[in-house]
Coordinates of C-alpha atoms in Angstrom, one line a residue:
M1 CA 88.3 121.3 69.4
S2 CA 88.6 124.3 71.7
R3 CA 90.4 124.2 75.0
A4 CA 87.0 124.6 76.8
D5 CA 85.6 121.6 74.9
S6 CA 88.7 119.4 75.4
F7 CA 89.3 120.1 79.1
P8 CA 86.6 117.8 80.5
R9 CA 88.1 114.9 78.5
L10 CA 91.6 115.9 79.6
L11 CA 90.5 116.1 83.2
A12 CA 89.0 112.6 82.9
D13 CA 92.3 111.3 81.6
V14 CA 94.0 113.0 84.6
A15 CA 91.6 111.4 87.1
R16 CA 92.3 108.0 85.7
S17 CA 96.0 108.5 85.7
L18 CA 95.9 109.6 89.4
Q19 CA 93.8 106.6 90.3
A20 CA 96.3 104.3 88.7
E21 CA 99.2 105.3 91.0
A22 CA 100.2 102.8 93.6
S23 CA 101.0 105.2 96.6
S24 CA 100.0 108.5 97.9
K25 CA 103.5 109.8 97.3
D26 CA 103.4 108.8 93.6
T27 CA 99.9 110.2 93.3
M28 CA 101.0 113.6 94.5
E29 CA 104.1 113.7 92.4
L30 CA 102.1 112.9 89.3
A31 CA 99.4 115.5 90.3
V32 CA 101.9 118.4 90.4
A33 CA 103.4 117.3 87.1
L34 CA 100.0 117.1 85.5
A35 CA 99.0 120.5 86.9
V36 CA 101.8 122.1 85.0
D37 CA 100.9 120.2 81.8
V38 CA 97.2 120.8 82.1
I39 CA 97.2 124.5 83.2
A40 CA 99.1 126.4 80.6
D41 CA 100.0 129.4 82.7
A42 CA 101.4 127.4 85.6
E43 CA 105.2 127.1 85.5
D44 CA 105.4 125.1 88.7
A45 CA 103.1 123.4 91.1
A46 CA 103.2 121.9 94.7
I47 CA 101.0 120.2 97.2
S48 CA 100.8 121.2 100.8
L49 CA 99.6 118.3 102.9
I50 CA 98.1 118.2 106.4
S51 CA 99.7 115.6 108.6
R52 CA 97.9 113.7 111.5
S53 CA 99.4 116.2 113.9
R54 CA 97.8 119.1 111.9
T55 CA 101.2 120.4 110.7
V56 CA 101.6 121.1 107.0
D57 CA 104.5 120.3 104.7
T58 CA 105.2 120.0 101.0
P59 CA 105.7 116.3 99.9
A60 CA 105.5 117.0 96.2
A61 CA 106.8 120.0 94.1
T62 CA 107.9 120.5 90.6
S63 CA 110.9 122.7 91.5
E64 CA 113.0 124.0 94.3
R65 CA 111.7 127.5 94.0
A66 CA 108.1 126.3 94.5
L67 CA 109.3 124.4 97.5
K68 CA 111.0 127.5 98.8
V69 CA 107.8 129.6 98.5
D70 CA 106.0 127.1 100.7
Q71 CA 108.9 126.8 103.2
I72 CA 108.8 130.6 103.8
Q73 CA 105.1 130.2 104.5
Y74 CA 105.6 127.4 107.0
E75 CA 108.4 129.4 108.7
L76 CA 106.3 132.5 109.1
G77 CA 103.0 130.5 109.8
Q78 CA 101.1 132.4 107.1
G79 CA 100.7 132.6 103.4
P80 CA 98.3 131.7 100.5
C81 CA 98.5 127.9 100.7
L82 CA 97.9 128.0 104.5
S83 CA 95.0 130.4 104.0
A84 CA 93.6 128.0 101.3
I85 CA 93.8 125.1 103.7
W86 CA 92.3 126.8 106.8
D87 CA 90.3 129.9 105.6
E88 CA 89.3 130.1 102.0
E89 CA 89.0 127.4 99.3
V90 CA 90.7 129.5 96.6
V91 CA 93.4 132.1 97.4
S92 CA 94.8 134.1 94.5
C93 CA 98.0 136.3 94.6
P94 CA 98.1 138.1 91.3
N95 CA 101.2 140.2 92.0
L96 CA 103.5 139.4 94.9
E97 CA 105.4 142.6 94.4
T98 CA 102.3 144.6 95.6
E99 CA 100.9 141.9 98.0
H100 CA 100.3 143.2 101.5
R101 CA 98.5 140.2 103.1
W102 CA 100.5 137.7 105.3
G103 CA 103.0 140.2 106.6
P104 CA 106.6 139.6 105.4
W105 CA 105.7 136.6 103.3
A106 CA 105.4 138.3 99.9
P107 CA 108.4 140.6 100.2
R108 CA 110.6 137.6 101.3
T109 CA 109.3 135.5 98.4
V110 CA 110.0 138.2 95.9
Q111 CA 113.5 138.6 97.3
E112 CA 114.4 135.0 97.6
T113 CA 112.6 133.4 94.6
E114 CA 111.6 134.2 91.0
I115 CA 107.9 133.7 91.7
R116 CA 105.7 136.7 91.1
S117 CA 102.2 135.2 91.1
M118 CA 100.5 132.1 92.5
I119 CA 97.1 130.6 93.3
S120 CA 96.2 128.0 95.9
F121 CA 93.3 125.6 95.9
R122 CA 92.1 123.7 98.9
M123 CA 92.2 119.9 98.5
F124 CA 89.2 118.4 100.3
T125 CA 86.5 115.7 100.1
Q126 CA 83.2 115.5 101.9
K127 CA 84.9 114.0 104.9
D128 CA 88.6 115.1 104.7
R129 CA 90.5 118.3 104.5
V130 CA 93.6 117.1 102.7
G131 CA 95.8 120.2 102.0
A132 CA 96.2 122.6 99.1
L133 CA 97.4 122.5 95.5
S134 CA 99.3 125.6 94.5
L135 CA 100.3 126.9 91.1
Y136 CA 103.2 129.4 90.6
S137 CA 104.4 131.7 87.8
S138 CA 107.4 134.0 87.4
H139 CA 105.1 136.6 85.8
P140 CA 102.6 138.8 87.7
H141 CA 98.9 138.3 86.8
A142 CA 99.7 135.0 85.2
F143 CA 96.5 133.1 86.0
T144 CA 93.1 133.6 84.3
G145 CA 89.6 132.8 85.3
A146 CA 89.8 129.6 83.2
D147 CA 92.9 128.6 85.1
V148 CA 91.0 129.0 88.4
D149 CA 88.2 126.7 87.1
S150 CA 90.8 124.2 86.0
G151 CA 92.7 124.3 89.3
I152 CA 89.5 123.8 91.3
S153 CA 88.7 120.7 89.3
L154 CA 92.2 119.3 89.4
A155 CA 92.5 119.9 93.2
A156 CA 89.2 118.0 93.7
H157 CA 90.4 115.0 91.7
T158 CA 93.8 115.1 93.4
A159 CA 92.2 115.2 96.9
I160 CA 90.1 112.1 96.1
A161 CA 93.0 110.2 94.6
V162 CA 95.3 111.0 97.6
V163 CA 92.6 110.1 100.2
T164 CA 92.0 106.8 98.3
A165 CA 95.7 106.0 98.1
R166 CA 96.3 106.8 101.8
H167 CA 93.4 104.6 102.8
E168 CA 94.7 101.7 100.8
E169 CA 98.2 102.2 102.4
H170 CA 96.6 102.2 105.9
M171 CA 94.7 99.0 105.0
E172 CA 97.9 97.3 103.8
I173 CA 99.7 98.4 107.0
A174 CA 96.9 97.0 109.1
L175 CA 96.9 93.7 107.2
D176 CA 100.7 93.4 107.6
A177 CA 100.3 94.1 111.4
R178 CA 97.6 91.4 111.7
S179 CA 99.8 89.0 109.8
L180 CA 102.7 89.6 112.1
I181 CA 100.6 89.3 115.2
G182 CA 99.1 86.0 113.9
Q183 CA 102.6 84.6 113.3
A184 CA 103.9 85.7 116.7
T185 CA 100.8 84.2 118.4
G186 CA 101.5 80.9 116.7
I187 CA 105.1 80.9 117.9
V188 CA 104.0 81.5 121.5
M189 CA 101.3 78.8 121.3
D190 CA 103.9 76.3 120.1
R191 CA 106.6 77.2 122.5
Y192 CA 104.5 77.3 125.7
D193 CA 101.8 74.8 124.6
I194 CA 98.9 77.3 125.2
D195 CA 95.8 78.2 123.2
A196 CA 95.5 81.3 120.9
V197 CA 93.7 83.4 123.5
R198 CA 96.4 83.0 126.1
A199 CA 99.2 83.4 123.5
F200 CA 97.7 86.7 122.4
A201 CA 97.3 87.8 126.0
V202 CA 101.0 87.2 126.5
L203 CA 101.9 89.4 123.6
R204 CA 99.5 92.1 124.7
R205 CA 100.8 92.2 128.2
I206 CA 104.4 92.5 126.9
S207 CA 103.3 95.4 124.7
Q208 CA 101.6 97.2 127.7
E209 CA 104.5 96.6 130.1
T210 CA 107.2 97.6 127.6
N211 CA 105.2 100.4 126.0
V212 CA 106.0 99.0 122.6
K213 CA 103.3 98.6 120.0
L214 CA 101.8 95.1 119.7
H215 CA 102.9 94.7 116.0
D216 CA 106.4 95.7 116.9
V217 CA 106.5 93.2 119.7
A218 CA 105.3 90.6 117.2
A219 CA 107.9 91.6 114.6
E220 CA 110.7 91.3 117.2
L221 CA 109.5 87.9 118.3
I222 CA 109.4 86.6 114.7
R223 CA 112.9 88.0 114.1
T224 CA 114.6 86.8 117.3
R225 CA 112.4 83.8 118.1
S226 CA 112.4 84.9 121.8
L227 CA 110.2 87.0 123.9
P228 CA 111.5 90.3 125.4
S229 CA 112.5 89.9 129.0

């Protein structure tokens, strides 16, 4: 079976593996490891993730040098992974030694790391722009057209898996918050002999007056068994 014939099956296995991870952090760490395994010319891989504040960082990387390449981009505010996130869906840098885009980024990367070529793929879904998956090599012109096609597919599956994992994490946090608030409401009802509506109003007023989130007020009440003064 040729690589072209086996890749769809391999990608299906990758997608199932990513979906099986319990957290977004685990999903991203598995994704970069799989990227190096699946794409033969990739020596390292990293994920650049957009935060809620629209800043970008690298929560998963297969090596310190890959992380260093990204950190130089964040420091300078420009580079291929940032361009992939905000401007183009695929950004290729065949030879960093002759790269003139992004100002001093390429010369610094050549000077400070062993990386000589890289390619970045935007990670996105129909609704979410997630970040970028980047592949790195110590050799110039390392990546082929087949690697580009593989990277696009892997970035798409990774984006879906990360968005799904983050949604599940947010749901779990919301459920935990509701549980805490429910327990705290019960404590206030019992202590002051009031109904649930009034007890919840007490917690909400404390939250507003102390500028503390409602679930944190509830957690503190459960821990101390007393309301903040």
